[in-house]
PDB file of C-alpha atoms in Angstrom:
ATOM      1  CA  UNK A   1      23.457 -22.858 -15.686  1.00 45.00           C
ATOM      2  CA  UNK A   2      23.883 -21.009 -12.167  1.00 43.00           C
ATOM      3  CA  UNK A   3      21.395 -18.494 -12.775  1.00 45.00           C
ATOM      4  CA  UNK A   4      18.897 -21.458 -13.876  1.00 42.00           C
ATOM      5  CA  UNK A   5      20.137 -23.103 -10.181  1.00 38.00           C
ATOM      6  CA  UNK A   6      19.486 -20.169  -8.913  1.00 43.00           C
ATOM      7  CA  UNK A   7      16.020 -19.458 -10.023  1.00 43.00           C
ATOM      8  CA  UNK A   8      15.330 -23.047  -9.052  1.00 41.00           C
ATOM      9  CA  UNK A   9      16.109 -22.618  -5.636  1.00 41.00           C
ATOM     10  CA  UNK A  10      14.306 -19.684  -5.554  1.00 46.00           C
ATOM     11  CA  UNK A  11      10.857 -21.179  -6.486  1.00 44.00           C
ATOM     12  CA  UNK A  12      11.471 -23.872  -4.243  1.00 43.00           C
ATOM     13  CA  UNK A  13      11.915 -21.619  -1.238  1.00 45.00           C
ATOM     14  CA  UNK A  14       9.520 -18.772  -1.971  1.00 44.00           C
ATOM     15  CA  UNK A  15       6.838 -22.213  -2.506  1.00 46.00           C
ATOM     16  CA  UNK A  16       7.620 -22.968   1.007  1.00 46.00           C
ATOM     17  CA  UNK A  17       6.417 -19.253   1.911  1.00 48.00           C
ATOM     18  CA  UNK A  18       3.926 -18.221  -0.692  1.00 47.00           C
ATOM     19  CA  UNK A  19       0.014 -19.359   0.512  1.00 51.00           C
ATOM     20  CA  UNK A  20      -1.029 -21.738  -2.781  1.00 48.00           C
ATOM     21  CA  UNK A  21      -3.369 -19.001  -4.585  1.00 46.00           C
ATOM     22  CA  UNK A  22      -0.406 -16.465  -4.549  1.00 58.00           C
ATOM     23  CA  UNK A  23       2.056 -19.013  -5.956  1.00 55.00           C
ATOM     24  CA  UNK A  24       1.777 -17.754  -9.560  1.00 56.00           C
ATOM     25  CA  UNK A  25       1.372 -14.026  -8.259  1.00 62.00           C
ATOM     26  CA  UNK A  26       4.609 -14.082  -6.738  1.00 60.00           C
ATOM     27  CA  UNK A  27       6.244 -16.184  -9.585  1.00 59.00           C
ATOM     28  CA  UNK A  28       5.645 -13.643 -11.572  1.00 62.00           C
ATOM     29  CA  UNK A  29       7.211 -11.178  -8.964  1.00 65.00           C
ATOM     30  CA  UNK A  30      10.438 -13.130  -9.318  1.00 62.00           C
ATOM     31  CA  UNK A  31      11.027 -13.173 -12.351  1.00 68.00           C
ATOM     32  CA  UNK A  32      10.495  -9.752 -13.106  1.00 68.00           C
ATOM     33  CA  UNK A  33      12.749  -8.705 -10.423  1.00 71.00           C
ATOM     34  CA  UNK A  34      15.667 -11.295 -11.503  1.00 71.00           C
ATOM     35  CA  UNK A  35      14.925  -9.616 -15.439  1.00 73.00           C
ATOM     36  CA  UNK A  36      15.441  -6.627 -13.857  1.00 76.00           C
ATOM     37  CA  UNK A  37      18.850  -7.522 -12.074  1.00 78.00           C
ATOM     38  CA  UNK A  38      19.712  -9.062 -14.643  1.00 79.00           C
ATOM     39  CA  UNK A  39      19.420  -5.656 -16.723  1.00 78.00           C
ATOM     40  CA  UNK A  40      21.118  -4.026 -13.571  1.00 80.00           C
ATOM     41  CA  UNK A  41      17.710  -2.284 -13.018  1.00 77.00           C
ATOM     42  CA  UNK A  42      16.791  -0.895 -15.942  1.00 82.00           C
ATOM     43  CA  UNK A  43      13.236  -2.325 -16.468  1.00 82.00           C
ATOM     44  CA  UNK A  44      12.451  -0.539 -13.701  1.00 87.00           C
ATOM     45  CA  UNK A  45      14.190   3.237 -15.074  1.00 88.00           C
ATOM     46  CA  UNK A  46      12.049   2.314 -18.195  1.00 88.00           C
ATOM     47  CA  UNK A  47       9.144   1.263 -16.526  1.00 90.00           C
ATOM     48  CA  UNK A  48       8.782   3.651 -13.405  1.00 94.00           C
ATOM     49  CA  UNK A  49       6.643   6.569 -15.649  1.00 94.00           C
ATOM     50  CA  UNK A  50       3.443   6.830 -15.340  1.00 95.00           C
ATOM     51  CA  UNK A  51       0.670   7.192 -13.050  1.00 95.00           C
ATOM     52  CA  UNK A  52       0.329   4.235 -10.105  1.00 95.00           C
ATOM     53  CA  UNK A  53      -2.315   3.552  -7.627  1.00 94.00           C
ATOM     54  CA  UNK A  54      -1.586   2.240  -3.912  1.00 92.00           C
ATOM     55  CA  UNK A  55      -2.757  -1.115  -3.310  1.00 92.00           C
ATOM     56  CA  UNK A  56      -0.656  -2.407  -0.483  1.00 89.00           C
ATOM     57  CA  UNK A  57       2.058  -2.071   2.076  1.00 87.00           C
ATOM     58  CA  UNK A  58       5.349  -3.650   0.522  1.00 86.00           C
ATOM     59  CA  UNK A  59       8.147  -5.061   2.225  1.00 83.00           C
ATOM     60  CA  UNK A  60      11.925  -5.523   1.543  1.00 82.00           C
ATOM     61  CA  UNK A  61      14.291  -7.861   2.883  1.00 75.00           C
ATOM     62  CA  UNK A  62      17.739  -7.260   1.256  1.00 65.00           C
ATOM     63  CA  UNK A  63      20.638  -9.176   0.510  1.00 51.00           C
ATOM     64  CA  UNK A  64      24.051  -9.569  -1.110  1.00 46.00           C
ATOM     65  CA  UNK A  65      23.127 -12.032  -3.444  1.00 43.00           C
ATOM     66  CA  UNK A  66      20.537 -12.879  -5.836  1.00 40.00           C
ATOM     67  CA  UNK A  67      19.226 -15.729  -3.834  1.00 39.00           C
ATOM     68  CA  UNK A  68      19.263 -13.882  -0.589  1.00 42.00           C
ATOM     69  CA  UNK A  69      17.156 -11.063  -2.767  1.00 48.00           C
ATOM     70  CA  UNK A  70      14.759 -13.428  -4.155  1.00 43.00           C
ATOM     71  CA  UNK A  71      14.216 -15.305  -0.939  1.00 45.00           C
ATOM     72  CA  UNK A  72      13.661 -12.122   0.589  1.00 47.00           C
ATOM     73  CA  UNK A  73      11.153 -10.898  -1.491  1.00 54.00           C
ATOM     74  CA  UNK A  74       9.035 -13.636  -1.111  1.00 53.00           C
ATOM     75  CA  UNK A  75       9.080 -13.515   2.895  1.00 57.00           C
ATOM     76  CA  UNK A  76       8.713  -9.399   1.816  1.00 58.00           C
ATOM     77  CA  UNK A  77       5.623 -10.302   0.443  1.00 61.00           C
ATOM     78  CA  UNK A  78       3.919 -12.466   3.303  1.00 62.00           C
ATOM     79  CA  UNK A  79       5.185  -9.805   5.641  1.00 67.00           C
ATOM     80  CA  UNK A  80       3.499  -6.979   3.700  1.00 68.00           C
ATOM     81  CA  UNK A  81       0.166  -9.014   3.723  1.00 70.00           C
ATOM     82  CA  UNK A  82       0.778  -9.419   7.541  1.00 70.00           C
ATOM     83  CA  UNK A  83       0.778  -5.622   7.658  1.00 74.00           C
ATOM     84  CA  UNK A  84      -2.107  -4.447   5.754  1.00 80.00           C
ATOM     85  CA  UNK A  85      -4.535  -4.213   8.991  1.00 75.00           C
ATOM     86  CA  UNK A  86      -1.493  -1.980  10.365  1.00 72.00           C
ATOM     87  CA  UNK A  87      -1.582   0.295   7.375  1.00 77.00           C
ATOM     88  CA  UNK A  88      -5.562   0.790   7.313  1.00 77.00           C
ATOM     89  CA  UNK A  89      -5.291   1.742  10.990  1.00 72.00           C
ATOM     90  CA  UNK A  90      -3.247   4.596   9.913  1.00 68.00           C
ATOM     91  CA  UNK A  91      -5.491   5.486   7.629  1.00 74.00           C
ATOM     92  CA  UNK A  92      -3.375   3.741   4.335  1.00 78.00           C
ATOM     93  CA  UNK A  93      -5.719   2.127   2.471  1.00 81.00           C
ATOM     94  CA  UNK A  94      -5.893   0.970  -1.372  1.00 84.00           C
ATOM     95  CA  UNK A  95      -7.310   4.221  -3.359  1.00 80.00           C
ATOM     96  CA  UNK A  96      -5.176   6.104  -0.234  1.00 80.00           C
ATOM     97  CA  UNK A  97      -2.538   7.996  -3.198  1.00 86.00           C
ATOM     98  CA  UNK A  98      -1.205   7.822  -6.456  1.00 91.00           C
ATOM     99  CA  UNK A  99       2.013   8.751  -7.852  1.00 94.00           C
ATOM    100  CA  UNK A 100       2.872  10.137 -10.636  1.00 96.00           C
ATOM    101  CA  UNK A 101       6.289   9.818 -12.183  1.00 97.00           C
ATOM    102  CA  UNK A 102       6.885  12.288 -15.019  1.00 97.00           C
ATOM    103  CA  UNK A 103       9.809  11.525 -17.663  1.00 95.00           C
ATOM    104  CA  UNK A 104      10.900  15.145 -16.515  1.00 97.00           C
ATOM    105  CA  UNK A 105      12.119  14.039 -13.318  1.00 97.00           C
ATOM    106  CA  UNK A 106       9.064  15.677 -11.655  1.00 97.00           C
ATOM    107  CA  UNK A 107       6.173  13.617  -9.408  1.00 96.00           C
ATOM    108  CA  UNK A 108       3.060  14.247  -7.892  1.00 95.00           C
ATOM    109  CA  UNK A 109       1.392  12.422  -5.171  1.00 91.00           C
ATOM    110  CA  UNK A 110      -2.357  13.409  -4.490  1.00 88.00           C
ATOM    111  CA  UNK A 111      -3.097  12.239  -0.459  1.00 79.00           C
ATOM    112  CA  UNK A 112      -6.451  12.818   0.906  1.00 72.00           C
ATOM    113  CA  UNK A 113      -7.213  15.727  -1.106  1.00 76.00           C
ATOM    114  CA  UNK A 114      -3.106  17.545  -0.602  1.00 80.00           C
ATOM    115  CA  UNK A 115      -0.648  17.406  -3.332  1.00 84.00           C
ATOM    116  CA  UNK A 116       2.914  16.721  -2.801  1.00 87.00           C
ATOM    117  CA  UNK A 117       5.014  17.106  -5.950  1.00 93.00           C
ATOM    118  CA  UNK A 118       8.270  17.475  -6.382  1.00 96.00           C
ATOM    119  CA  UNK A 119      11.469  16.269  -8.546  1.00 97.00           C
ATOM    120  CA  UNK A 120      13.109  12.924  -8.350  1.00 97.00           C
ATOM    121  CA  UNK A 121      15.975  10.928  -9.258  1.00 97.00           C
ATOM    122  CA  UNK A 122      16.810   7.307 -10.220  1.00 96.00           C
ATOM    123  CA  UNK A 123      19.701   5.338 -10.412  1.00 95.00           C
ATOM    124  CA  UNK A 124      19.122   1.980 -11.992  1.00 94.00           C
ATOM    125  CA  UNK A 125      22.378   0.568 -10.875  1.00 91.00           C
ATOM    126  CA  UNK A 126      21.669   0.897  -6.914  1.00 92.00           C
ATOM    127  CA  UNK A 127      17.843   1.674  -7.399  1.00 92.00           C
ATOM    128  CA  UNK A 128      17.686   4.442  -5.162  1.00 95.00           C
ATOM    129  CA  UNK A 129      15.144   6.619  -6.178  1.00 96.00           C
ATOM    130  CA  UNK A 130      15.800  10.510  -4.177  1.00 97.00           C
ATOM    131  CA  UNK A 131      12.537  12.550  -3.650  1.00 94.00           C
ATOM    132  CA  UNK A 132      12.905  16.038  -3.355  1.00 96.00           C
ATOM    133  CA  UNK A 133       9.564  17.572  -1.506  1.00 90.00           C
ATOM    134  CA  UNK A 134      10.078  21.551  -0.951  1.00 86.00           C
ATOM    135  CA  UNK A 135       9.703  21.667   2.483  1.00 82.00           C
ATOM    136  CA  UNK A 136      10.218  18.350   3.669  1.00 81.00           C
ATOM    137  CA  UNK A 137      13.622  18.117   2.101  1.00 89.00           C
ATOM    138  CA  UNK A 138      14.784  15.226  -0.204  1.00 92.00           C
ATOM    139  CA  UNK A 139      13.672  11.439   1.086  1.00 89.00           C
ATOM    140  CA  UNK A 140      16.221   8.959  -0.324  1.00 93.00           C
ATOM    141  CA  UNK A 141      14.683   5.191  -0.739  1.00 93.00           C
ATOM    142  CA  UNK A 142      14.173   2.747  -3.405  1.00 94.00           C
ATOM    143  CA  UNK A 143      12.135   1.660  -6.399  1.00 94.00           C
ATOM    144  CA  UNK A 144      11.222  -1.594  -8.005  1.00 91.00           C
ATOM    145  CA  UNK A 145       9.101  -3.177 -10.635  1.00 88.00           C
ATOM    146  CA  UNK A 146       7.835  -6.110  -8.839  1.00 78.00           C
ATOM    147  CA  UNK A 147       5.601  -8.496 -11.163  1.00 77.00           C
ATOM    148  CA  UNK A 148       2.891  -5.670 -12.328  1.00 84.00           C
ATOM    149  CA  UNK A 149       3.438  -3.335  -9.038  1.00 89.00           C
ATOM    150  CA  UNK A 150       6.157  -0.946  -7.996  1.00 93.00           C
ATOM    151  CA  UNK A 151       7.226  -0.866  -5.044  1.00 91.00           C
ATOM    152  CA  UNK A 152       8.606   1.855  -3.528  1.00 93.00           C
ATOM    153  CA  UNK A 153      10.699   1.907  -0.230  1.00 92.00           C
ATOM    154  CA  UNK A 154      12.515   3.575   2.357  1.00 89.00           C
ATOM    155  CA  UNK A 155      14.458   2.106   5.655  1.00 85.00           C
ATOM    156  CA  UNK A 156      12.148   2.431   8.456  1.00 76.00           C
ATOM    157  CA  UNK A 157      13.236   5.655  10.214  1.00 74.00           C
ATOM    158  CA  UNK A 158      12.944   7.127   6.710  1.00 77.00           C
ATOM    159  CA  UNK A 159       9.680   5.354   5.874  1.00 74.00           C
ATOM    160  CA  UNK A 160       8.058   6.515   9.324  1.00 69.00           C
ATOM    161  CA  UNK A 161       9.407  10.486   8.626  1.00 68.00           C
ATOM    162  CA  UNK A 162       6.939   9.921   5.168  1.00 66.00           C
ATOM    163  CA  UNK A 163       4.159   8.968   6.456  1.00 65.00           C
ATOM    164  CA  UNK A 164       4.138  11.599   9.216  1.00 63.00           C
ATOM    165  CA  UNK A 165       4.742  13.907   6.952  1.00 63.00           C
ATOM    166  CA  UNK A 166       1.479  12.506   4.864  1.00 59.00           C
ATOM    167  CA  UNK A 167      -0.032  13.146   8.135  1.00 57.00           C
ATOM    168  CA  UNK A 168      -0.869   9.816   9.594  1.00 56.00           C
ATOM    169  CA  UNK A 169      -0.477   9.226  13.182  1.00 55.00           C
ATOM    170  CA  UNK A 170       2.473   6.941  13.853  1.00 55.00           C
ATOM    171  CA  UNK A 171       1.308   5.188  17.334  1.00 57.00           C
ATOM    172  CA  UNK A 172      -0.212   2.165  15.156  1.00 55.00           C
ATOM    173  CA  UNK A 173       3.081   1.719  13.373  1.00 59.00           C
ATOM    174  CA  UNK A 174       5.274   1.009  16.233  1.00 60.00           C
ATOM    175  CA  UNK A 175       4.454  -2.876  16.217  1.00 58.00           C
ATOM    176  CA  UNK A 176       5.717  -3.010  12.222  1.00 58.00           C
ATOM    177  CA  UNK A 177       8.828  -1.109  12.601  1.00 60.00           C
ATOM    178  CA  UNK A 178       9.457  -3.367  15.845  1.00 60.00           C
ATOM    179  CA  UNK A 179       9.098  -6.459  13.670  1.00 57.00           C
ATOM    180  CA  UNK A 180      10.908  -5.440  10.834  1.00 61.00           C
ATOM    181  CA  UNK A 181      14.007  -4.172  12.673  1.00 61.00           C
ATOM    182  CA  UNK A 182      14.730  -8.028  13.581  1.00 60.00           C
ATOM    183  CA  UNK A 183      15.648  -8.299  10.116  1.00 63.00           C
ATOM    184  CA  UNK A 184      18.827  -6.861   8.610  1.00 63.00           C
ATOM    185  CA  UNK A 185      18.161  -4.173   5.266  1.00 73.00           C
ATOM    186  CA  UNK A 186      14.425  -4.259   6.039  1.00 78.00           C
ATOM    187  CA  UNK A 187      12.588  -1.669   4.412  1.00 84.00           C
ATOM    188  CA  UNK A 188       9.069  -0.201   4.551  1.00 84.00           C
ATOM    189  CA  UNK A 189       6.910   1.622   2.041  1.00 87.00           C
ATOM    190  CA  UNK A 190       3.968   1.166  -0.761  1.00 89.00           C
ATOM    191  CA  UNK A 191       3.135  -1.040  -3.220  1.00 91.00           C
ATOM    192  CA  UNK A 192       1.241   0.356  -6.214  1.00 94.00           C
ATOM    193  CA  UNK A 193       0.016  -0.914  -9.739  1.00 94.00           C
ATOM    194  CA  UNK A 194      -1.097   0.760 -12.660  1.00 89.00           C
TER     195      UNK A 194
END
């Protein structure tokens, strides 16, 4: 009965925040992400293999509860559309990457015509997914099946090492990372689907 309260109040806030054609969209967001705590993130261990294609900046807001976490990944999601324009300024677009997770613990990422591969871990329990990129060095942030998309995401220092390192400038970024660090756990990355 709590978790059905729960849910409830969920809807009923992320409605207040969703625009009316996304309703559904991010409906079905919810509910894969509350299957997914619910399974203490193993939808998202199973589901993580396989080759995805960037379609949009995501957003996280965390929290210490499920509502908190649900509530926050709806205002993640208007946030992330907010950011989009930011994104294709620095040259993140959708078709930008893929990524590649291999069963073997091994990834590739193809970025305007470079590969960066490397080995990675995930733990379903805290969702941390750790990237190990030979010369970078290992880049810890997190993974989650949201709806039909992963989203994959690191705090914002982390997020902003990345994408220098994917060698986009960083001057158009500094109005996102300024708005997101009003917000406590707020966390940057990509959104892809399959």
């Amino acid at each position: 009965m709590k978790k059905i309260l729960i849910m409830i109040v969920a809807v009923v806030a992320i409605s207040a925040q969703a625009e009316a054609q996304d309703w559904l969209s991010t409906l079905k967001k919810v509910a894969t992400e509350a299957v997914d705590k619910a399974t203490g993130g193993k939808l998202t261990a199973v589901a993580i293999n396989g080759t995805w294609s960037y379609t949009a900046p995501a957003v996280r807001l965390g929290g210490d509860n499920t509502l908190a976490d649900l509530s926050g990944s709806a205002l993640g999601a208007t946030l992330g559309k907010k950011m989009q324009s930011t994104f294709e300024k620095i040259g993140v677009k959708q078709g930008f990457c893929s990524i590649t997770f291999n069963s073997d613990g091994t990834f590739s990422m193809p970025v305007k015509g470079k590969s960066i591969s490397g080995t990675y871990t995930f733990d379903p329990s805290t969702h941390v997914v750790k990237l190990t990129i030979g010369k970078i060095g290992t880049i810890n942030g997190y993974a989650y099946i949201s709806g039909q998309q992963l989203q994959l995401v690191f705090s914002i220092e982390k997020f902003t090492k990345f994408v220098v390192n994917l060698g986009s400038k960083i001057s158009a970024l500094n109005s996102v990372t300024s708005l997101l660090k009003q917000y406590e756990n707020a966390y940057l990355g990509f959104e892809f689907s399959k």
